[in-house]
Tab-separated table of C-alpha atoms in Angstrom:
chain	number	residue	atom	x	y	z
A	1254	MET	CA	-0.128	-0.294	0.103
A	1255	GLU	CA	3.025	2.262	-0.225
A	1256	GLY	CA	2.061	3.432	-3.928
A	1257	TYR	CA	-1.488	4.370	-2.766
A	1258	GLY	CA	-0.270	7.914	-1.705
A	1259	LEU	CA	1.043	8.603	-4.926
A	1260	ILE	CA	-1.496	7.392	-6.876
A	1261	VAL	CA	-3.566	9.569	-4.770
A	1262	ILE	CA	-1.025	12.466	-5.144
A	1263	GLU	CA	-1.169	11.532	-8.942
A	1264	GLY	CA	-4.886	12.074	-9.211
A	1265	TYR	CA	-4.868	15.719	-7.400
A	1266	ILE	CA	-2.485	16.796	-9.922
A	1267	MET	CA	-4.845	15.699	-13.005
A	1268	ILE	CA	-7.844	17.091	-11.318
A	1269	ILE	CA	-6.069	20.380	-10.733
A	1270	SER	CA	-4.377	20.318	-14.403
A	1271	HIS	CA	-7.465	19.146	-16.349
A	1272	GLY	CA	-9.899	21.369	-14.767
A	1273	LEU	CA	-7.582	24.458	-15.409
A	1274	CYS	CA	-6.637	23.457	-18.764
A	1275	SER	CA	-9.962	22.716	-20.169
A	1276	SER	CA	-11.700	25.815	-18.534
A	1277	GLY	CA	-8.795	28.154	-20.160
A	1278	ILE	CA	-9.236	26.519	-23.508
A	1279	PHE	CA	-12.957	26.591	-23.274
A	1280	TYR	CA	-12.755	30.660	-22.128
A	1281	MET	CA	-10.564	30.971	-25.088
A	1282	VAL	CA	-13.377	29.546	-27.571
A	1283	ASN	CA	-16.063	31.635	-26.203
A	1284	LEU	CA	-14.037	34.874	-26.418
A	1285	TYR	CA	-13.297	33.835	-30.185
A	1286	TYR	CA	-17.215	32.956	-30.535
A	1287	GLU	CA	-18.354	36.331	-29.111
A	1288	ARG	CA	-15.953	38.287	-31.283
A	1289	SER	CA	-16.907	36.587	-35.059
A	1290	GLU	CA	-20.196	35.401	-33.992
A	1291	ARG	CA	-19.678	32.239	-36.044
A	1292	ARG	CA	-19.552	28.640	-34.427
A	1293	LEU	CA	-18.142	26.885	-38.029
A	1294	LEU	CA	-14.795	26.025	-37.664
A	1295	PHE	CA	-14.496	26.159	-41.560
A	1296	LEU	CA	-15.431	30.099	-41.309
A	1297	ASN	CA	-13.360	30.486	-37.975
A	1298	LYS	CA	-10.161	30.196	-40.102
A	1299	SER	CA	-6.469	32.130	-39.733
A	1300	LEU	CA	-6.634	33.689	-36.701
A	1301	VAL	CA	-3.191	34.269	-36.956
A	1302	SER	CA	-3.640	37.262	-38.430
A	1303	ASN	CA	-7.172	38.391	-36.494
A	1304	LEU	CA	-5.670	37.609	-32.831
A	1305	PRO	CA	-1.777	37.286	-32.497
A	1306	THR	CA	-1.942	37.012	-29.006
A	1307	ALA	CA	-4.565	34.659	-28.680
A	1308	ILE	CA	-2.394	31.766	-30.556
A	1309	ILE	CA	0.186	31.936	-28.083
A	1310	TRP	CA	-2.711	31.614	-25.173
A	1311	TRP	CA	-4.164	28.708	-26.876
A	1312	PHE	CA	-1.053	27.108	-27.547
A	1313	LEU	CA	0.261	27.247	-23.747
A	1314	PHE	CA	-3.083	25.612	-22.657
A	1315	CYS	CA	-2.610	22.996	-25.363
A	1316	ILE	CA	0.586	22.301	-24.042
A	1317	GLY	CA	-0.575	21.955	-20.578
A	1318	ILE	CA	-2.688	19.331	-21.531
A	1319	LEU	CA	-0.240	17.538	-23.165
A	1320	ILE	CA	2.120	18.192	-20.198
A	1321	TYR	CA	-0.404	16.671	-17.497
A	1322	LEU	CA	-2.726	14.051	-19.506
A	1323	ILE	CA	-0.585	12.761	-22.781
A	1324	LEU	CA	-0.615	9.522	-20.920
A	1325	ILE	CA	-4.126	8.705	-19.950
A	1326	CYS	CA	-6.039	11.391	-22.420
A	1327	PHE	CA	-3.739	11.185	-25.479
A	1328	PHE	CA	-6.496	11.430	-28.026
A	1329	ARG	CA	-7.938	14.335	-26.174
A	1330	ALA	CA	-4.426	15.891	-26.092
A	1331	ALA	CA	-4.020	15.375	-29.944
A	1332	TYR	CA	-7.530	16.808	-30.701
A	1333	SER	CA	-6.897	19.679	-28.774
A	1334	LEU	CA	-3.451	20.436	-30.925
A	1335	TYR	CA	-5.467	19.488	-33.888
A	1336	LEU	CA	-8.200	22.045	-33.550
A	1337	TYR	CA	-5.491	24.860	-32.720
A	1338	SER	CA	-3.472	24.149	-35.855
A	1339	TYR	CA	-6.709	24.107	-37.549
A	1340	VAL	CA	-8.292	27.219	-36.316
A	1341	TYR	CA	-5.290	29.457	-36.362
A	1342	HIS	CA	-3.756	28.403	-39.781
A	1343	GLY	CA	-4.907	28.196	-43.141
A	1344	LYS	CA	-6.569	30.532	-45.324
A	1345	ASN	CA	-9.757	32.486	-44.272
A	1346	ILE	CA	-12.921	31.960	-46.144
A	1347	TYR	CA	-14.803	34.474	-43.960
A	1348	HIS	CA	-12.709	37.557	-43.815
A	1349	GLU	CA	-14.091	40.147	-41.238
A	1350	ASN	CA	-11.850	43.089	-39.916
A	1351	LYS	CA	-14.203	43.755	-36.495
A	1352	ILE	CA	-12.334	41.059	-34.611
A	1353	TYR	CA	-10.460	43.241	-32.240
A	1354	ASN	CA	-7.644	41.833	-29.828
A	1355	PHE	CA	-8.026	40.804	-25.999
A	1356	ASN	CA	-8.969	43.465	-23.149
A	1357	LEU	CA	-7.080	43.666	-19.631
A	1358	LYS	CA	-10.109	42.006	-17.915
A	1359	GLU	CA	-9.540	38.539	-20.645
A	1360	TYR	CA	-5.806	38.375	-19.871
A	1361	ILE	CA	-6.364	38.721	-16.455
A	1362	ILE	CA	-8.459	35.761	-16.815
A	1363	LEU	CA	-6.219	33.871	-19.019
A	1364	ILE	CA	-3.377	34.434	-16.417
A	1365	MET	CA	-5.570	32.931	-13.516
A	1366	HIS	CA	-5.845	30.031	-15.864
A	1367	PHE	CA	-2.158	29.387	-16.658
A	1368	PHE	CA	-0.323	30.336	-13.504
A	1369	PRO	CA	-1.067	27.709	-11.343
A	1370	LEU	CA	-0.426	25.332	-14.059
A	1371	LEU	CA	2.938	27.084	-14.676
A	1372	ILE	CA	3.706	26.738	-10.560
A	1373	TYR	CA	2.276	22.874	-10.303
A	1374	LEU	CA	4.903	22.341	-13.161
A	1375	LEU	CA	7.844	23.889	-11.453
A	1376	ASN	CA	6.981	23.100	-7.954
A	1377	LEU	CA	5.838	19.398	-8.060
A	1378	ILE	CA	7.731	18.350	-5.069
A	1379	ILE	CA	4.985	20.201	-3.264
A	1380	PHE	CA	2.943	17.222	-4.113
A	1381	ILE	CA	5.097	14.822	-2.659
């Protein structure tokens, strides 16, 4: 039963990281939906030119999913990277210039999602 404590600790890490990564990605999807007012991924391509800072945040959350969940949820992590590459790259079919960048409140919310993930990654010894 010595390994039981390690399993519980790994479970806590997984719950915290999955909650922060998933909610961060869902928040990013909501931000882009509020700006583009479209839900079709086919119409929402080529975000690199419209939201240059969003690509960095989305990539950080996808890497957060890969770091913490690659052994258990490989397909979820692979799909999030596919979604990232599909939405942010490619030719824009429905081009609009009304898409504006994030404001300070949205940056703070994204930082509040990502900062605990970074702390857990750098200080995993606190769980042992």
